C-alpha cells in the first residue's frame, strides 16, 4: 500500500491528497497555506466524487492535479474506495485530508490509512456528530460551537481529536450566521492540523 516513504528526509514536505464533494472552501485554505515556503506540506492531488464540484475549479486554477471518481460508477462502496486507494498509491500520498467529502468511508479505505487520514467537522465533537450541526447547537441552547479536526475511523465522527476551534453562540444567531462564524475558524484549523500531522509523521518521511 502507498503512503509514507521509508527513506528519512527531514526537508521533504508531506504529500497531501484532499478529498472534496463541493465548493472546496477548506481546500482553498490548504492551498493558501501551501503557498508559504515553510509550510510542511504540498497538495499532490484533489479527488472529488462530484464532477462539477467548485473545489475542482479551485484546484485547476492553482495547477493542482485532480481526479473525478464518481461513486455512482461502481457497483459497491468497496470498489469505489479501491479506486481511490489506487490514486493515493499513484501519487505516493502521505496524508489524506477530507474537506467536505460527503461519503461515509468504510474500512476498505480507512484501515490501510489508519493514523494518516483526517477530517474536519463543524461542531465541537463529541457533540453534534453527523449533519445539521449548527441547527442542533442552536436548538439545544449551546453557549458555544466550533469545529474539530479528527482522525477518521470506521465510527462516524468518532476518531481521536487533533484540534478544535471555538466560537461563541450569540443571541439572535441563525444556522447561517453561526455557520459563517465557524467557517472562519475552519479555515484556520485545517492548516494548523496539517502542521501537527507533519510533526507527528516527519520521522517516517
PDB file of C-alpha atoms in Angstrom:
ATOM      1  CA  UNK A   1       0.000   0.000   0.000  1.00  0.00           C
ATOM      2  CA  UNK A   2       1.165   3.520  -0.767  1.00  0.00           C
ATOM      3  CA  UNK A   3       1.901   6.223   1.694  1.00  0.00           C
ATOM      4  CA  UNK A   4       4.903   7.422   3.569  1.00  0.00           C
ATOM      5  CA  UNK A   5       8.300   6.661   2.112  1.00  0.00           C
ATOM      6  CA  UNK A   6      10.681   4.508   4.064  1.00  0.00           C
ATOM      7  CA  UNK A   7      13.548   6.924   3.431  1.00  0.00           C
ATOM      8  CA  UNK A   8      14.107   9.626   6.032  1.00  0.00           C
ATOM      9  CA  UNK A   9      14.223  13.162   4.646  1.00  0.00           C
ATOM     10  CA  UNK A  10      13.715  15.913   7.222  1.00  0.00           C
ATOM     11  CA  UNK A  11      13.220  18.500   4.477  1.00  0.00           C
ATOM     12  CA  UNK A  12      10.576  16.675   2.459  1.00  0.00           C
ATOM     13  CA  UNK A  13       7.067  18.038   2.686  1.00  0.00           C
ATOM     14  CA  UNK A  14       4.023  15.896   3.354  1.00  0.00           C
ATOM     15  CA  UNK A  15       2.333  14.871   0.133  1.00  0.00           C
ATOM     16  CA  UNK A  16      -1.381  15.584   0.570  1.00  0.00           C
ATOM     17  CA  UNK A  17      -4.487  14.245  -1.109  1.00  0.00           C
ATOM     18  CA  UNK A  18      -7.578  16.371  -0.453  1.00  0.00           C
ATOM     19  CA  UNK A  19     -10.980  14.728  -0.944  1.00  0.00           C
ATOM     20  CA  UNK A  20     -13.935  17.001  -1.659  1.00  0.00           C
ATOM     21  CA  UNK A  21     -17.543  16.947  -2.827  1.00  0.00           C
ATOM     22  CA  UNK A  22     -18.422  20.639  -3.047  1.00  0.00           C
ATOM     23  CA  UNK A  23     -17.216  24.219  -3.099  1.00  0.00           C
ATOM     24  CA  UNK A  24     -13.873  23.485  -1.505  1.00  0.00           C
ATOM     25  CA  UNK A  25     -13.515  26.440   0.845  1.00  0.00           C
ATOM     26  CA  UNK A  26     -11.404  24.384   3.241  1.00  0.00           C
ATOM     27  CA  UNK A  27      -9.414  23.151   0.260  1.00  0.00           C
ATOM     28  CA  UNK A  28      -8.707  26.806  -0.538  1.00  0.00           C
ATOM     29  CA  UNK A  29      -7.384  27.392   2.969  1.00  0.00           C
ATOM     30  CA  UNK A  30      -4.965  24.486   2.489  1.00  0.00           C
ATOM     31  CA  UNK A  31      -3.943  25.780  -0.951  1.00  0.00           C
ATOM     32  CA  UNK A  32      -3.225  29.196   0.559  1.00  0.00           C
ATOM     33  CA  UNK A  33      -1.191  27.668   3.379  1.00  0.00           C
ATOM     34  CA  UNK A  34       0.859  25.636   0.909  1.00  0.00           C
ATOM     35  CA  UNK A  35       1.995  28.872  -0.740  1.00  0.00           C
ATOM     36  CA  UNK A  36       4.001  29.639   2.400  1.00  0.00           C
ATOM     37  CA  UNK A  37       7.549  28.401   1.873  1.00  0.00           C
ATOM     38  CA  UNK A  38       7.924  26.938   5.343  1.00  0.00           C
ATOM     39  CA  UNK A  39       4.548  25.179   5.350  1.00  0.00           C
ATOM     40  CA  UNK A  40       5.370  21.470   5.772  1.00  0.00           C
ATOM     41  CA  UNK A  41       3.041  20.050   3.114  1.00  0.00           C
ATOM     42  CA  UNK A  42       2.027  20.264  -0.521  1.00  0.00           C
ATOM     43  CA  UNK A  43      -1.148  19.130  -2.275  1.00  0.00           C
ATOM     44  CA  UNK A  44      -0.423  16.460  -4.871  1.00  0.00           C
ATOM     45  CA  UNK A  45      -3.976  15.607  -5.916  1.00  0.00           C
ATOM     46  CA  UNK A  46      -7.555  16.711  -5.277  1.00  0.00           C
ATOM     47  CA  UNK A  47     -10.128  13.928  -5.596  1.00  0.00           C
ATOM     48  CA  UNK A  48     -13.851  14.624  -5.962  1.00  0.00           C
ATOM     49  CA  UNK A  49     -16.819  12.292  -6.260  1.00  0.00           C
ATOM     50  CA  UNK A  50     -18.845  15.137  -7.822  1.00  0.00           C
ATOM     51  CA  UNK A  51     -17.833  16.174 -11.323  1.00  0.00           C
ATOM     52  CA  UNK A  52     -18.954  19.810 -11.123  1.00  0.00           C
ATOM     53  CA  UNK A  53     -17.705  20.476  -7.596  1.00  0.00           C
ATOM     54  CA  UNK A  54     -16.337  24.025  -7.467  1.00  0.00           C
ATOM     55  CA  UNK A  55     -13.382  22.743  -5.496  1.00  0.00           C
ATOM     56  CA  UNK A  56     -12.106  21.186  -8.731  1.00  0.00           C
ATOM     57  CA  UNK A  57     -12.069  24.664 -10.272  1.00  0.00           C
ATOM     58  CA  UNK A  58     -10.044  25.932  -7.316  1.00  0.00           C
ATOM     59  CA  UNK A  59      -7.551  23.132  -7.862  1.00  0.00           C
ATOM     60  CA  UNK A  60      -7.271  23.777 -11.605  1.00  0.00           C
ATOM     61  CA  UNK A  61      -6.734  27.492 -11.002  1.00  0.00           C
ATOM     62  CA  UNK A  62      -3.793  26.581  -8.790  1.00  0.00           C
ATOM     63  CA  UNK A  63      -2.308  23.986 -11.156  1.00  0.00           C
ATOM     64  CA  UNK A  64      -3.131  21.088  -8.850  1.00  0.00           C
ATOM     65  CA  UNK A  65      -3.858  17.697 -10.399  1.00  0.00           C
ATOM     66  CA  UNK A  66      -7.442  16.494  -9.968  1.00  0.00           C
ATOM     67  CA  UNK A  67      -9.249  13.190 -10.242  1.00  0.00           C
ATOM     68  CA  UNK A  68     -13.019  12.769 -10.590  1.00  0.00           C
ATOM     69  CA  UNK A  69     -14.203   9.439  -9.214  1.00  0.00           C
ATOM     70  CA  UNK A  70     -17.996   9.123  -9.157  1.00  0.00           C
ATOM     71  CA  UNK A  71     -19.311   6.690  -6.585  1.00  0.00           C
ATOM     72  CA  UNK A  72     -22.204   6.107  -8.990  1.00  0.00           C
ATOM     73  CA  UNK A  73     -19.880   4.356 -11.426  1.00  0.00           C
ATOM     74  CA  UNK A  74     -19.117   1.494  -9.047  1.00  0.00           C
ATOM     75  CA  UNK A  75     -21.317  -1.417  -8.039  1.00  0.00           C
ATOM     76  CA  UNK A  76     -20.080  -1.392  -4.446  1.00  0.00           C
ATOM     77  CA  UNK A  77     -18.551   1.008  -1.968  1.00  0.00           C
ATOM     78  CA  UNK A  78     -15.502  -1.263  -1.755  1.00  0.00           C
ATOM     79  CA  UNK A  79     -14.876  -0.899  -5.497  1.00  0.00           C
ATOM     80  CA  UNK A  80     -15.239   2.890  -5.268  1.00  0.00           C
ATOM     81  CA  UNK A  81     -12.820   3.082  -2.367  1.00  0.00           C
ATOM     82  CA  UNK A  82     -10.369   0.709  -4.036  1.00  0.00           C
ATOM     83  CA  UNK A  83     -10.196   3.154  -6.944  1.00  0.00           C
ATOM     84  CA  UNK A  84      -9.390   5.975  -4.526  1.00  0.00           C
ATOM     85  CA  UNK A  85      -6.728   3.797  -2.905  1.00  0.00           C
ATOM     86  CA  UNK A  86      -5.092   3.343  -6.298  1.00  0.00           C
ATOM     87  CA  UNK A  87      -4.927   7.120  -6.766  1.00  0.00           C
ATOM     88  CA  UNK A  88      -3.359   7.590  -3.338  1.00  0.00           C
ATOM     89  CA  UNK A  89      -0.784   4.977  -4.344  1.00  0.00           C
ATOM     90  CA  UNK A  90      -0.189   6.667  -7.700  1.00  0.00           C
ATOM     91  CA  UNK A  91       0.668   9.994  -6.074  1.00  0.00           C
ATOM     92  CA  UNK A  92       2.637   8.497  -3.165  1.00  0.00           C
ATOM     93  CA  UNK A  93       0.420  10.290  -0.660  1.00  0.00           C
ATOM     94  CA  UNK A  94       1.440  10.710   2.980  1.00  0.00           C
ATOM     95  CA  UNK A  95      -1.726  12.272   4.440  1.00  0.00           C
ATOM     96  CA  UNK A  96      -5.355  12.205   3.295  1.00  0.00           C
ATOM     97  CA  UNK A  97      -7.468  15.258   4.176  1.00  0.00           C
ATOM     98  CA  UNK A  98     -11.257  15.041   3.930  1.00  0.00           C
ATOM     99  CA  UNK A  99     -12.593  18.545   3.281  1.00  0.00           C
ATOM    100  CA  UNK A 100     -16.319  18.355   2.723  1.00  0.00           C
ATOM    101  CA  UNK A 101     -16.176  14.851   1.246  1.00  0.00           C
ATOM    102  CA  UNK A 102     -19.779  13.724   1.540  1.00  0.00           C
ATOM    103  CA  UNK A 103     -19.331   9.973   1.560  1.00  0.00           C
ATOM    104  CA  UNK A 104     -19.099   7.775   4.641  1.00  0.00           C
ATOM    105  CA  UNK A 105     -15.948   5.709   4.279  1.00  0.00           C
ATOM    106  CA  UNK A 106     -15.587   2.034   5.110  1.00  0.00           C
ATOM    107  CA  UNK A 107     -12.638   0.046   6.479  1.00  0.00           C
ATOM    108  CA  UNK A 108     -11.642  -0.694   2.862  1.00  0.00           C
ATOM    109  CA  UNK A 109     -10.167   2.803   2.697  1.00  0.00           C
ATOM    110  CA  UNK A 110      -9.769   3.659   6.364  1.00  0.00           C
ATOM    111  CA  UNK A 111      -7.813   0.633   7.574  1.00  0.00           C
ATOM    112  CA  UNK A 112      -4.799   0.993   5.231  1.00  0.00           C
ATOM    113  CA  UNK A 113      -4.626   4.695   6.114  1.00  0.00           C
ATOM    114  CA  UNK A 114      -5.186   4.483   9.846  1.00  0.00           C
ATOM    115  CA  UNK A 115      -3.485   7.425  11.526  1.00  0.00           C
ATOM    116  CA  UNK A 116      -2.965   9.172   8.188  1.00  0.00           C
ATOM    117  CA  UNK A 117      -6.489  10.233   7.230  1.00  0.00           C
ATOM    118  CA  UNK A 118      -8.155  13.234   8.875  1.00  0.00           C
ATOM    119  CA  UNK A 119     -11.469  15.072   8.625  1.00  0.00           C
ATOM    120  CA  UNK A 120     -12.953  18.420   9.586  1.00  0.00           C
ATOM    121  CA  UNK A 121     -16.357  18.543  11.280  1.00  0.00           C
ATOM    122  CA  UNK A 122     -18.354  21.734  12.032  1.00  0.00           C
ATOM    123  CA  UNK A 123     -19.040  21.116  15.713  1.00  0.00           C
ATOM    124  CA  UNK A 124     -17.189  20.608  18.957  1.00  0.00           C
ATOM    125  CA  UNK A 125     -17.099  16.834  18.915  1.00  0.00           C
ATOM    126  CA  UNK A 126     -18.243  14.657  20.556  1.00  0.00           C
ATOM    127  CA  UNK A 127     -21.308  16.951  20.434  1.00  0.00           C
ATOM    128  CA  UNK A 128     -23.409  17.019  17.276  1.00  0.00           C
ATOM    129  CA  UNK A 129     -21.974  14.245  15.155  1.00  0.00           C
ATOM    130  CA  UNK A 130     -23.333  13.916  11.641  1.00  0.00           C
ATOM    131  CA  UNK A 131     -25.362  16.530   9.771  1.00  0.00           C
ATOM    132  CA  UNK A 132     -27.228  19.757  10.660  1.00  0.00           C
ATOM    133  CA  UNK A 133     -24.731  20.635  13.374  1.00  0.00           C
ATOM    134  CA  UNK A 134     -25.499  24.352  13.564  1.00  0.00           C
ATOM    135  CA  UNK A 135     -29.256  23.862  13.790  1.00  0.00           C
ATOM    136  CA  UNK A 136     -28.769  21.331  16.571  1.00  0.00           C
ATOM    137  CA  UNK A 137     -26.370  23.558  18.503  1.00  0.00           C
ATOM    138  CA  UNK A 138     -28.947  26.360  18.473  1.00  0.00           C
ATOM    139  CA  UNK A 139     -31.886  24.081  19.272  1.00  0.00           C
ATOM    140  CA  UNK A 140     -30.069  22.693  22.307  1.00  0.00           C
ATOM    141  CA  UNK A 141     -29.170  26.128  23.620  1.00  0.00           C
ATOM    142  CA  UNK A 142     -25.397  25.652  23.433  1.00  0.00           C
ATOM    143  CA  UNK A 143     -23.315  28.631  24.522  1.00  0.00           C
ATOM    144  CA  UNK A 144     -20.534  27.888  22.058  1.00  0.00           C
ATOM    145  CA  UNK A 145     -19.800  25.937  18.925  1.00  0.00           C
ATOM    146  CA  UNK A 146     -16.824  25.480  16.660  1.00  0.00           C
ATOM    147  CA  UNK A 147     -15.025  22.939  14.533  1.00  0.00           C
ATOM    148  CA  UNK A 148     -12.992  19.798  15.092  1.00  0.00           C
ATOM    149  CA  UNK A 149     -10.197  18.156  13.140  1.00  0.00           C
ATOM    150  CA  UNK A 150     -10.057  14.465  13.954  1.00  0.00           C
ATOM    151  CA  UNK A 151      -8.651  11.175  12.768  1.00  0.00           C
ATOM    152  CA  UNK A 152     -11.016   9.182  10.574  1.00  0.00           C
ATOM    153  CA  UNK A 153     -12.107   5.829  11.989  1.00  0.00           C
ATOM    154  CA  UNK A 154     -14.879   3.402  10.995  1.00  0.00           C
ATOM    155  CA  UNK A 155     -17.205   5.100  13.513  1.00  0.00           C
ATOM    156  CA  UNK A 156     -18.589   8.344  12.060  1.00  0.00           C
ATOM    157  CA  UNK A 157     -17.012  11.414  13.703  1.00  0.00           C
ATOM    158  CA  UNK A 158     -15.588   9.237  16.478  1.00  0.00           C
ATOM    159  CA  UNK A 159     -11.842   9.428  15.793  1.00  0.00           C
ATOM    160  CA  UNK A 160      -9.325  10.955  18.182  1.00  0.00           C
ATOM    161  CA  UNK A 161      -9.441  14.753  18.187  1.00  0.00           C
ATOM    162  CA  UNK A 162      -6.398  16.554  16.771  1.00  0.00           C
ATOM    163  CA  UNK A 163      -7.545  20.107  17.469  1.00  0.00           C
ATOM    164  CA  UNK A 164     -10.646  22.240  17.980  1.00  0.00           C
ATOM    165  CA  UNK A 165     -11.519  25.899  17.430  1.00  0.00           C
ATOM    166  CA  UNK A 166     -14.313  27.513  19.420  1.00  0.00           C
ATOM    167  CA  UNK A 167     -16.708  30.379  18.671  1.00  0.00           C
ATOM    168  CA  UNK A 168     -19.384  31.871  20.930  1.00  0.00           C
ATOM    169  CA  UNK A 169     -23.043  31.475  20.083  1.00  0.00           C
ATOM    170  CA  UNK A 170     -24.600  34.923  20.068  1.00  0.00           C
ATOM    171  CA  UNK A 171     -28.206  35.869  20.816  1.00  0.00           C
ATOM    172  CA  UNK A 172     -30.107  36.028  17.556  1.00  0.00           C
ATOM    173  CA  UNK A 173     -27.809  33.600  15.766  1.00  0.00           C
ATOM    174  CA  UNK A 174     -29.281  31.605  12.909  1.00  0.00           C
ATOM    175  CA  UNK A 175     -27.787  28.426  11.494  1.00  0.00           C
ATOM    176  CA  UNK A 176     -26.425  30.563   8.674  1.00  0.00           C
ATOM    177  CA  UNK A 177     -24.728  33.186  10.861  1.00  0.00           C
ATOM    178  CA  UNK A 178     -23.278  30.525  13.126  1.00  0.00           C
ATOM    179  CA  UNK A 179     -22.043  28.518  10.138  1.00  0.00           C
ATOM    180  CA  UNK A 180     -20.293  31.585   8.744  1.00  0.00           C
ATOM    181  CA  UNK A 181     -18.519  32.253  12.038  1.00  0.00           C
ATOM    182  CA  UNK A 182     -17.466  28.624  12.397  1.00  0.00           C
ATOM    183  CA  UNK A 183     -16.222  28.561   8.799  1.00  0.00           C
ATOM    184  CA  UNK A 184     -13.702  31.296   9.561  1.00  0.00           C
ATOM    185  CA  UNK A 185     -12.244  29.043  12.238  1.00  0.00           C
ATOM    186  CA  UNK A 186     -12.321  26.007   9.942  1.00  0.00           C
ATOM    187  CA  UNK A 187     -10.036  27.839   7.538  1.00  0.00           C
ATOM    188  CA  UNK A 188      -7.574  28.452  10.374  1.00  0.00           C
ATOM    189  CA  UNK A 189      -7.874  24.970  11.832  1.00  0.00           C
ATOM    190  CA  UNK A 190      -7.077  22.811   8.817  1.00  0.00           C
ATOM    191  CA  UNK A 191      -3.627  24.261   8.093  1.00  0.00           C
ATOM    192  CA  UNK A 192      -2.828  24.081  11.811  1.00  0.00           C
ATOM    193  CA  UNK A 193      -3.851  20.426  11.899  1.00  0.00           C
ATOM    194  CA  UNK A 194      -1.666  19.648   8.897  1.00  0.00           C
ATOM    195  CA  UNK A 195       1.290  21.217  10.704  1.00  0.00           C
ATOM    196  CA  UNK A 196       0.567  18.991  13.697  1.00  0.00           C
ATOM    197  CA  UNK A 197       0.357  15.935  11.476  1.00  0.00           C
ATOM    198  CA  UNK A 198       3.602  16.857   9.737  1.00  0.00           C
ATOM    199  CA  UNK A 199       5.391  16.943  13.072  1.00  0.00           C
ATOM    200  CA  UNK A 200       3.909  13.562  14.000  1.00  0.00           C
ATOM    201  CA  UNK A 201       4.747  11.908  10.690  1.00  0.00           C
ATOM    202  CA  UNK A 202       8.052  13.610   9.904  1.00  0.00           C
ATOM    203  CA  UNK A 203      10.180  10.759  11.255  1.00  0.00           C
ATOM    204  CA  UNK A 204       8.627   8.479   8.658  1.00  0.00           C
ATOM    205  CA  UNK A 205       9.313  10.715   5.673  1.00  0.00           C
TER     206      UNK A 205
END
